[in-house]
Amino acid sequence: MIQRIRLQPEAIGVGMTSQRARDRLIERLRGHGIVDERVLNAIRTVPRHLFIDEALATRAYEDTALPIGHGQTISQPWVVARMTEALFADGVQPRRVLEIGTGSGYQAAILGALGLEVFTVERIGELLRVARKRFRSLGLNVRSKHDDGRIGWPEEAPFDGILVTAGAPALVDALTAQLAPGGVLVAPVGMGGAQSLLRLRKDSDGNVVQDVLANVAFVPLLSGMID
Ligand code: SAH
């Protein structure tokens, strides 16, 4: 069930940001193997052009990562779709989901549109302030904190799903530990901007099953916080 989101006039879009441009993106994602209709619907509904600088808005519905300032990027729609879909695979029905690396807020908004209870952590204060305005204006219920996401959000754990949207040399143990039994963690792991997107599922006995979803290139997961 897609949560109703508040769409002000600028969210409707014209030309390169119109519904037609968005529908073309959905067809492209389908062509590249995205099959979960809930996820495709969320991507159709959330106005990606409001999550990037106006100067880049005409490129919002291309299947590409785009700069969002501070050396960071909004992820490629296919990657957002693949990570989101992976949370629901094998009949998993997540309710509470943690994202590390809020960035523009787009991935969190997709999770919110899917009716999930969303928690997101960002280390760059300025990016988080802008993302929070977007959540408010779209009427999305997303809880966020300014922190080093490598510690997760222990006070709110456990989570049914955890998405890490920045690359690290290895899985972060503190995050795996905050996964509920039956929960799924998706994270890019590897060195030097070339990573494997890993999906890890914790079964009800606490055993872990891991597989590789794709090769990806995320910005690095860094330590500490900045304003
Ligand atoms: N999910 C984002 C993609 C953001 S790019 C979106 O949909 O737009 C990765 C983000 O992770 C950047 O904003 C970066 O500042 C943040 N990041 C990197 N290391 C982090 C850490 N240790 N804790 C929290 N956020 C981190």
PDB file of C-alpha atoms and ligand atoms in Angstrom:
ATOM      1  CA  MET A   1       0.000   0.000   0.000  1.00  0.00           C
ATOM      2  CA  ILE A   2       1.449   3.319  -1.085  1.00  0.00           C
ATOM      3  CA  GLN A   3       1.085   6.001   1.566  1.00  0.00           C
ATOM      4  CA  ARG A   4      -0.626   9.148   0.328  1.00  0.00           C
ATOM      5  CA  ILE A   5       1.979  11.886  -0.003  1.00  0.00           C
ATOM      6  CA  ARG A   6       1.279  15.585  -0.171  1.00  0.00           C
ATOM      7  CA  LEU A   7       1.972  16.950  -3.643  1.00  0.00           C
ATOM      8  CA  GLN A   8       2.255  20.701  -3.994  1.00  0.00           C
ATOM      9  CA  PRO A   9       2.146  22.227  -7.506  1.00  0.00           C
ATOM     10  CA  GLU A  10       5.936  22.025  -8.015  1.00  0.00           C
ATOM     11  CA  ALA A  11       5.770  18.286  -7.317  1.00  0.00           C
ATOM     12  CA  ILE A  12       3.597  17.643 -10.367  1.00  0.00           C
ATOM     13  CA  GLY A  13       6.352  18.585 -12.828  1.00  0.00           C
ATOM     14  CA  VAL A  14       6.406  19.603 -16.493  1.00  0.00           C
ATOM     15  CA  GLY A  15       8.485  18.549 -19.509  1.00  0.00           C
ATOM     16  CA  MET A  16      11.466  16.535 -18.322  1.00  0.00           C
ATOM     17  CA  THR A  17       9.920  16.229 -14.840  1.00  0.00           C
ATOM     18  CA  SER A  18       6.403  15.333 -16.029  1.00  0.00           C
ATOM     19  CA  GLN A  19       4.517  12.129 -15.304  1.00  0.00           C
ATOM     20  CA  ARG A  20       5.508  10.932 -18.776  1.00  0.00           C
ATOM     21  CA  ALA A  21       9.191  11.285 -17.973  1.00  0.00           C
ATOM     22  CA  ARG A  22       8.617   9.338 -14.747  1.00  0.00           C
ATOM     23  CA  ASP A  23       6.694   6.605 -16.529  1.00  0.00           C
ATOM     24  CA  ARG A  24       9.622   6.197 -18.947  1.00  0.00           C
ATOM     25  CA  LEU A  25      11.914   5.690 -15.947  1.00  0.00           C
ATOM     26  CA  ILE A  26       9.560   3.015 -14.565  1.00  0.00           C
ATOM     27  CA  GLU A  27       9.651   1.162 -17.896  1.00  0.00           C
ATOM     28  CA  ARG A  28      13.441   1.335 -17.903  1.00  0.00           C
ATOM     29  CA  LEU A  29      13.594  -0.088 -14.364  1.00  0.00           C
ATOM     30  CA  ARG A  30      11.284  -2.924 -15.395  1.00  0.00           C
ATOM     31  CA  GLY A  31      13.546  -3.579 -18.391  1.00  0.00           C
ATOM     32  CA  HIS A  32      16.459  -3.865 -15.981  1.00  0.00           C
ATOM     33  CA  GLY A  33      14.815  -6.504 -13.826  1.00  0.00           C
ATOM     34  CA  ILE A  34      12.876  -4.590 -11.157  1.00  0.00           C
ATOM     35  CA  VAL A  35       9.657  -6.570 -10.661  1.00  0.00           C
ATOM     36  CA  ASP A  36       8.135  -5.490  -7.325  1.00  0.00           C
ATOM     37  CA  GLU A  37       5.099  -3.371  -8.226  1.00  0.00           C
ATOM     38  CA  ARG A  38       5.022  -1.743  -4.784  1.00  0.00           C
ATOM     39  CA  VAL A  39       8.550  -0.445  -5.327  1.00  0.00           C
ATOM     40  CA  LEU A  40       7.836   0.707  -8.898  1.00  0.00           C
ATOM     41  CA  ASN A  41       4.731   2.516  -7.638  1.00  0.00           C
ATOM     42  CA  ALA A  42       6.674   4.290  -4.906  1.00  0.00           C
ATOM     43  CA  ILE A  43       9.229   5.449  -7.483  1.00  0.00           C
ATOM     44  CA  ARG A  44       6.431   6.636  -9.748  1.00  0.00           C
ATOM     45  CA  THR A  45       4.878   8.592  -6.849  1.00  0.00           C
ATOM     46  CA  VAL A  46       7.860  10.301  -5.179  1.00  0.00           C
ATOM     47  CA  PRO A  47       8.965  13.420  -7.145  1.00  0.00           C
ATOM     48  CA  ARG A  48      12.740  12.809  -7.477  1.00  0.00           C
ATOM     49  CA  HIS A  49      13.208  16.262  -9.020  1.00  0.00           C
ATOM     50  CA  LEU A  50      12.474  17.823  -5.617  1.00  0.00           C
ATOM     51  CA  PHE A  51      15.452  15.977  -4.087  1.00  0.00           C
ATOM     52  CA  ILE A  52      18.091  17.631  -6.280  1.00  0.00           C
ATOM     53  CA  ASP A  53      19.187  21.132  -7.159  1.00  0.00           C
ATOM     54  CA  GLU A  54      16.853  22.945  -9.575  1.00  0.00           C
ATOM     55  CA  ALA A  55      19.678  23.258 -12.102  1.00  0.00           C
ATOM     56  CA  LEU A  56      19.738  19.448 -12.428  1.00  0.00           C
ATOM     57  CA  ALA A  57      15.973  18.888 -12.241  1.00  0.00           C
ATOM     58  CA  THR A  58      15.663  18.096 -15.961  1.00  0.00           C
ATOM     59  CA  ARG A  59      17.872  15.040 -15.355  1.00  0.00           C
ATOM     60  CA  ALA A  60      15.898  13.803 -12.345  1.00  0.00           C
ATOM     61  CA  TYR A  61      14.183  10.940 -14.199  1.00  0.00           C
ATOM     62  CA  GLU A  62      17.308   9.660 -15.927  1.00  0.00           C
ATOM     63  CA  ASP A  63      18.554   6.431 -14.409  1.00  0.00           C
ATOM     64  CA  THR A  64      21.697   8.014 -13.030  1.00  0.00           C
ATOM     65  CA  ALA A  65      23.276   9.203  -9.773  1.00  0.00           C
ATOM     66  CA  LEU A  66      23.515  13.011  -9.526  1.00  0.00           C
ATOM     67  CA  PRO A  67      25.562  15.373  -7.320  1.00  0.00           C
ATOM     68  CA  ILE A  68      23.818  16.849  -4.243  1.00  0.00           C
ATOM     69  CA  GLY A  69      26.731  18.954  -2.921  1.00  0.00           C
ATOM     70  CA  HIS A  70      29.332  18.246  -0.222  1.00  0.00           C
ATOM     71  CA  GLY A  71      30.881  15.684  -2.603  1.00  0.00           C
ATOM     72  CA  GLN A  72      27.833  13.395  -2.188  1.00  0.00           C
ATOM     73  CA  THR A  73      25.315  11.952  -4.652  1.00  0.00           C
ATOM     74  CA  ILE A  74      21.665  10.923  -4.817  1.00  0.00           C
ATOM     75  CA  SER A  75      21.739   7.227  -5.771  1.00  0.00           C
ATOM     76  CA  GLN A  76      20.798   5.958  -9.216  1.00  0.00           C
ATOM     77  CA  PRO A  77      17.066   5.042  -9.307  1.00  0.00           C
ATOM     78  CA  TRP A  78      17.872   1.437 -10.300  1.00  0.00           C
ATOM     79  CA  VAL A  79      20.048   1.068  -7.189  1.00  0.00           C
ATOM     80  CA  VAL A  80      17.323   2.576  -4.972  1.00  0.00           C
ATOM     81  CA  ALA A  81      14.805   0.179  -6.539  1.00  0.00           C
ATOM     82  CA  ARG A  82      17.069  -2.866  -6.153  1.00  0.00           C
ATOM     83  CA  MET A  83      17.892  -2.107  -2.509  1.00  0.00           C
ATOM     84  CA  THR A  84      14.253  -1.450  -1.631  1.00  0.00           C
ATOM     85  CA  GLU A  85      13.070  -4.579  -3.433  1.00  0.00           C
ATOM     86  CA  ALA A  86      15.672  -6.630  -1.545  1.00  0.00           C
ATOM     87  CA  LEU A  87      14.021  -5.671   1.762  1.00  0.00           C
ATOM     88  CA  PHE A  88      10.793  -7.400   0.656  1.00  0.00           C
ATOM     89  CA  ALA A  89      12.293 -10.465  -1.066  1.00  0.00           C
ATOM     90  CA  ASP A  90      11.521 -14.002   0.256  1.00  0.00           C
ATOM     91  CA  GLY A  91       8.148 -12.795   1.582  1.00  0.00           C
ATOM     92  CA  VAL A  92       9.711 -10.566   4.246  1.00  0.00           C
ATOM     93  CA  GLN A  93       7.223  -7.933   5.494  1.00  0.00           C
ATOM     94  CA  PRO A  94       9.353  -5.209   7.069  1.00  0.00           C
ATOM     95  CA  ARG A  95       7.762  -2.606   9.312  1.00  0.00           C
ATOM     96  CA  ARG A  96      10.627  -0.613  10.871  1.00  0.00           C
ATOM     97  CA  VAL A  97      13.534   0.270   8.607  1.00  0.00           C
ATOM     98  CA  LEU A  98      16.830   2.073   9.281  1.00  0.00           C
ATOM     99  CA  GLU A  99      18.763   3.895   6.567  1.00  0.00           C
ATOM    100  CA  ILE A 100      22.384   5.000   6.985  1.00  0.00           C
ATOM    101  CA  GLY A 101      23.261   8.001   4.785  1.00  0.00           C
ATOM    102  CA  THR A 102      20.179  10.228   4.348  1.00  0.00           C
ATOM    103  CA  GLY A 103      21.858  12.380   1.657  1.00  0.00           C
ATOM    104  CA  SER A 104      19.076  14.027  -0.349  1.00  0.00           C
ATOM    105  CA  GLY A 105      16.406  12.084   1.543  1.00  0.00           C
ATOM    106  CA  TYR A 106      15.172  10.325  -1.614  1.00  0.00           C
ATOM    107  CA  GLN A 107      15.717   6.713  -0.500  1.00  0.00           C
ATOM    108  CA  ALA A 108      14.072   7.482   2.861  1.00  0.00           C
ATOM    109  CA  ALA A 109      11.115   9.070   1.040  1.00  0.00           C
ATOM    110  CA  ILE A 110      10.677   5.919  -1.072  1.00  0.00           C
ATOM    111  CA  LEU A 111      10.615   3.821   2.114  1.00  0.00           C
ATOM    112  CA  GLY A 112       8.140   6.266   3.689  1.00  0.00           C
ATOM    113  CA  ALA A 113       5.884   6.118   0.616  1.00  0.00           C
ATOM    114  CA  LEU A 114       5.811   2.333   1.068  1.00  0.00           C
ATOM    115  CA  GLY A 115       4.211   2.881   4.458  1.00  0.00           C
ATOM    116  CA  LEU A 116       7.279   1.791   6.433  1.00  0.00           C
ATOM    117  CA  GLU A 117       8.332   3.354   9.718  1.00  0.00           C
ATOM    118  CA  VAL A 118      11.582   5.008   8.626  1.00  0.00           C
ATOM    119  CA  PHE A 119      14.649   6.002  10.670  1.00  0.00           C
ATOM    120  CA  THR A 120      17.558   7.640   8.855  1.00  0.00           C
ATOM    121  CA  VAL A 121      20.992   8.863   9.974  1.00  0.00           C
ATOM    122  CA  GLU A 122      23.260  11.403   8.210  1.00  0.00           C
ATOM    123  CA  ARG A 123      26.710  12.695   9.236  1.00  0.00           C
ATOM    124  CA  ILE A 124      26.553  16.006   7.264  1.00  0.00           C
ATOM    125  CA  GLY A 125      24.275  18.453   9.118  1.00  0.00           C
ATOM    126  CA  GLU A 126      23.574  20.676   6.121  1.00  0.00           C
ATOM    127  CA  LEU A 127      22.347  17.777   3.957  1.00  0.00           C
ATOM    128  CA  LEU A 128      20.128  16.554   6.780  1.00  0.00           C
ATOM    129  CA  ARG A 129      18.517  19.978   7.280  1.00  0.00           C
ATOM    130  CA  VAL A 130      17.531  20.136   3.605  1.00  0.00           C
ATOM    131  CA  ALA A 131      16.294  16.521   3.588  1.00  0.00           C
ATOM    132  CA  ARG A 132      14.115  17.193   6.656  1.00  0.00           C
ATOM    133  CA  LYS A 133      12.404  20.100   4.861  1.00  0.00           C
ATOM    134  CA  ARG A 134      11.602  17.729   1.985  1.00  0.00           C
ATOM    135  CA  PHE A 135      10.097  15.118   4.337  1.00  0.00           C
ATOM    136  CA  ARG A 136       7.936  17.809   5.937  1.00  0.00           C
ATOM    137  CA  SER A 137       6.702  19.334   2.700  1.00  0.00           C
ATOM    138  CA  LEU A 138       5.773  15.890   1.316  1.00  0.00           C
ATOM    139  CA  GLY A 139       4.026  14.996   4.582  1.00  0.00           C
ATOM    140  CA  LEU A 140       6.289  11.959   5.070  1.00  0.00           C
ATOM    141  CA  ASN A 141       6.791  10.488   8.484  1.00  0.00           C
ATOM    142  CA  VAL A 142      10.565   9.930   8.599  1.00  0.00           C
ATOM    143  CA  ARG A 143      12.587  10.136  11.816  1.00  0.00           C
ATOM    144  CA  SER A 144      16.139  11.314  11.390  1.00  0.00           C
ATOM    145  CA  LYS A 145      19.242  12.068  13.412  1.00  0.00           C
ATOM    146  CA  HIS A 146      22.544  13.832  12.820  1.00  0.00           C
ATOM    147  CA  ASP A 147      25.157  11.279  13.834  1.00  0.00           C
ATOM    148  CA  ASP A 148      27.833   8.869  12.653  1.00  0.00           C
ATOM    149  CA  GLY A 149      25.621   6.115  11.271  1.00  0.00           C
ATOM    150  CA  ARG A 150      28.237   3.429  11.880  1.00  0.00           C
ATOM    151  CA  ILE A 151      26.799   3.152  15.385  1.00  0.00           C
ATOM    152  CA  GLY A 152      23.286   2.696  13.949  1.00  0.00           C
ATOM    153  CA  TRP A 153      20.369   3.766  16.160  1.00  0.00           C
ATOM    154  CA  PRO A 154      20.630   1.447  19.191  1.00  0.00           C
ATOM    155  CA  GLU A 155      17.773   3.123  21.128  1.00  0.00           C
ATOM    156  CA  GLU A 156      15.351   2.244  18.313  1.00  0.00           C
ATOM    157  CA  ALA A 157      16.743  -1.215  17.435  1.00  0.00           C
ATOM    158  CA  PRO A 158      15.922  -3.840  16.364  1.00  0.00           C
ATOM    159  CA  PHE A 159      14.955  -3.087  12.764  1.00  0.00           C
ATOM    160  CA  ASP A 160      13.293  -5.385  10.215  1.00  0.00           C
ATOM    161  CA  GLY A 161      15.392  -3.791   7.483  1.00  0.00           C
ATOM    162  CA  ILE A 162      18.628  -1.794   7.332  1.00  0.00           C
ATOM    163  CA  LEU A 163      19.869  -0.048   4.174  1.00  0.00           C
ATOM    164  CA  VAL A 164      23.409   1.328   4.140  1.00  0.00           C
ATOM    165  CA  THR A 165      23.766   3.856   1.293  1.00  0.00           C
ATOM    166  CA  ALA A 166      27.534   4.472   1.547  1.00  0.00           C
ATOM    167  CA  GLY A 167      30.346   2.006   0.864  1.00  0.00           C
ATOM    168  CA  ALA A 168      32.614   0.460   3.513  1.00  0.00           C
ATOM    169  CA  PRO A 169      35.458  -2.088   3.249  1.00  0.00           C
ATOM    170  CA  ALA A 170      33.432  -4.552   5.347  1.00  0.00           C
ATOM    171  CA  LEU A 171      30.006  -4.984   6.934  1.00  0.00           C
ATOM    172  CA  VAL A 172      29.640  -2.919  10.112  1.00  0.00           C
ATOM    173  CA  ASP A 173      29.036  -5.268  13.071  1.00  0.00           C
ATOM    174  CA  ALA A 174      27.072  -2.692  15.088  1.00  0.00           C
ATOM    175  CA  LEU A 175      24.526  -2.517  12.257  1.00  0.00           C
ATOM    176  CA  THR A 176      24.195  -6.275  11.760  1.00  0.00           C
ATOM    177  CA  ALA A 177      23.595  -6.530  15.501  1.00  0.00           C
ATOM    178  CA  GLN A 178      20.611  -4.144  15.239  1.00  0.00           C
ATOM    179  CA  LEU A 179      18.799  -6.411  12.778  1.00  0.00           C
ATOM    180  CA  ALA A 180      15.719  -8.250  14.095  1.00  0.00           C
ATOM    181  CA  PRO A 181      15.414 -12.036  13.555  1.00  0.00           C
ATOM    182  CA  GLY A 182      14.034 -12.473  10.009  1.00  0.00           C
ATOM    183  CA  GLY A 183      15.397  -9.036   9.094  1.00  0.00           C
ATOM    184  CA  VAL A 184      17.352  -7.998   6.002  1.00  0.00           C
ATOM    185  CA  LEU A 185      20.400  -5.730   5.719  1.00  0.00           C
ATOM    186  CA  VAL A 186      21.528  -4.378   2.334  1.00  0.00           C
ATOM    187  CA  ALA A 187      24.926  -2.695   2.072  1.00  0.00           C
ATOM    188  CA  PRO A 188      27.629  -1.943  -0.514  1.00  0.00           C
ATOM    189  CA  VAL A 189      30.903  -3.551   0.590  1.00  0.00           C
ATOM    190  CA  GLY A 190      34.332  -3.159  -1.021  1.00  0.00           C
ATOM    191  CA  MET A 191      37.277  -0.856  -1.551  1.00  0.00           C
ATOM    192  CA  GLY A 192      37.992   2.080  -3.857  1.00  0.00           C
ATOM    193  CA  GLY A 193      34.552   3.037  -5.169  1.00  0.00           C
ATOM    194  CA  ALA A 194      33.828  -0.450  -6.599  1.00  0.00           C
ATOM    195  CA  GLN A 195      31.654  -2.476  -4.280  1.00  0.00           C
ATOM    196  CA  SER A 196      29.417  -5.514  -4.152  1.00  0.00           C
ATOM    197  CA  LEU A 197      25.883  -4.828  -3.009  1.00  0.00           C
ATOM    198  CA  LEU A 198      25.348  -7.462  -0.299  1.00  0.00           C
ATOM    199  CA  ARG A 199      22.025  -8.714   1.038  1.00  0.00           C
ATOM    200  CA  LEU A 200      22.215 -10.369   4.427  1.00  0.00           C
ATOM    201  CA  ARG A 201      19.244 -12.112   6.012  1.00  0.00           C
ATOM    202  CA  LYS A 202      19.155 -13.108   9.653  1.00  0.00           C
ATOM    203  CA  ASP A 203      16.860 -16.112  10.135  1.00  0.00           C
ATOM    204  CA  SER A 204      14.744 -16.661  13.237  1.00  0.00           C
ATOM    205  CA  ASP A 205      17.597 -18.671  14.866  1.00  0.00           C
ATOM    206  CA  GLY A 206      20.017 -15.793  14.321  1.00  0.00           C
ATOM    207  CA  ASN A 207      21.875 -17.594  11.478  1.00  0.00           C
ATOM    208  CA  VAL A 208      22.934 -15.376   8.611  1.00  0.00           C
ATOM    209  CA  VAL A 209      22.496 -16.002   4.865  1.00  0.00           C
ATOM    210  CA  GLN A 210      24.314 -13.656   2.500  1.00  0.00           C
ATOM    211  CA  ASP A 211      24.176 -13.041  -1.249  1.00  0.00           C
ATOM    212  CA  VAL A 212      25.487 -10.507  -3.768  1.00  0.00           C
ATOM    213  CA  LEU A 213      22.862  -8.447  -5.632  1.00  0.00           C
ATOM    214  CA  ALA A 214      24.968  -6.290  -7.967  1.00  0.00           C
ATOM    215  CA  ASN A 215      28.205  -4.399  -8.507  1.00  0.00           C
ATOM    216  CA  VAL A 216      27.817  -0.777  -7.409  1.00  0.00           C
ATOM    217  CA  ALA A 217      29.809   2.416  -6.769  1.00  0.00           C
ATOM    218  CA  PHE A 218      28.729   4.354  -3.685  1.00  0.00           C
ATOM    219  CA  VAL A 219      30.457   7.291  -1.983  1.00  0.00           C
ATOM    220  CA  PRO A 220      32.399   6.142   1.113  1.00  0.00           C
ATOM    221  CA  LEU A 221      30.975   5.558   4.583  1.00  0.00           C
ATOM    222  CA  LEU A 222      33.066   8.002   6.650  1.00  0.00           C
ATOM    223  CA  SER A 223      33.586   8.392  10.384  1.00  0.00           C
ATOM    224  CA  GLY A 224      32.560  11.330  12.569  1.00  0.00           C
ATOM    225  CA  MET A 225      30.069  14.133  11.925  1.00  0.00           C
ATOM    226  CA  ILE A 226      30.279  17.568  10.350  1.00  0.00           C
ATOM    227  CA  ASP A 227      27.941  20.586  10.495  1.00  0.00           C
TER     228      ASP A 227
HETATM  229  N1  SAH B   1      20.483   7.642   0.417  1.00  0.00           N
HETATM  230  C1  SAH B   1      20.956   8.857  -0.190  1.00  0.00           C
HETATM  231  C2  SAH B   1      22.288   8.638  -0.898  1.00  0.00           C
HETATM  232  C3  SAH B   1      23.270   9.430  -0.218  1.00  0.00           C
HETATM  233  S1  SAH B   1      24.963   9.272  -0.641  1.00  0.00           S
HETATM  234  C4  SAH B   1      19.916   9.478  -1.103  1.00  0.00           C
HETATM  235  O1  SAH B   1      18.881   8.845  -1.328  1.00  0.00           O
HETATM  236  O2  SAH B   1      20.123  10.604  -1.576  1.00  0.00           O
HETATM  237  C5  SAH B   1      25.602   8.690   0.904  1.00  0.00           C
HETATM  238  C6  SAH B   1      25.337   9.556   2.104  1.00  0.00           C
HETATM  239  O3  SAH B   1      25.914   8.877   3.218  1.00  0.00           O
HETATM  240  C7  SAH B   1      26.004  10.935   2.065  1.00  0.00           C
HETATM  241  O4  SAH B   1      25.055  11.929   2.312  1.00  0.00           O
HETATM  242  C8  SAH B   1      27.036  10.871   3.170  1.00  0.00           C
HETATM  243  O5  SAH B   1      27.245  12.096   3.851  1.00  0.00           O
HETATM  244  C9  SAH B   1      26.432   9.843   4.108  1.00  0.00           C
HETATM  245  N2  SAH B   1      27.368   9.176   5.015  1.00  0.00           N
HETATM  246  C10 SAH B   1      28.636   8.757   4.772  1.00  0.00           C
HETATM  247  N3  SAH B   1      29.154   8.199   5.883  1.00  0.00           N
HETATM  248  C11 SAH B   1      28.198   8.271   6.852  1.00  0.00           C
HETATM  249  C12 SAH B   1      28.127   7.880   8.216  1.00  0.00           C
HETATM  250  N4  SAH B   1      29.166   7.303   8.846  1.00  0.00           N
HETATM  251  N5  SAH B   1      26.988   8.117   8.895  1.00  0.00           N
HETATM  252  C13 SAH B   1      25.914   8.714   8.296  1.00  0.00           C
HETATM  253  N6  SAH B   1      25.924   9.109   7.019  1.00  0.00           N
HETATM  254  C14 SAH B   1      27.044   8.894   6.297  1.00  0.00           C
END
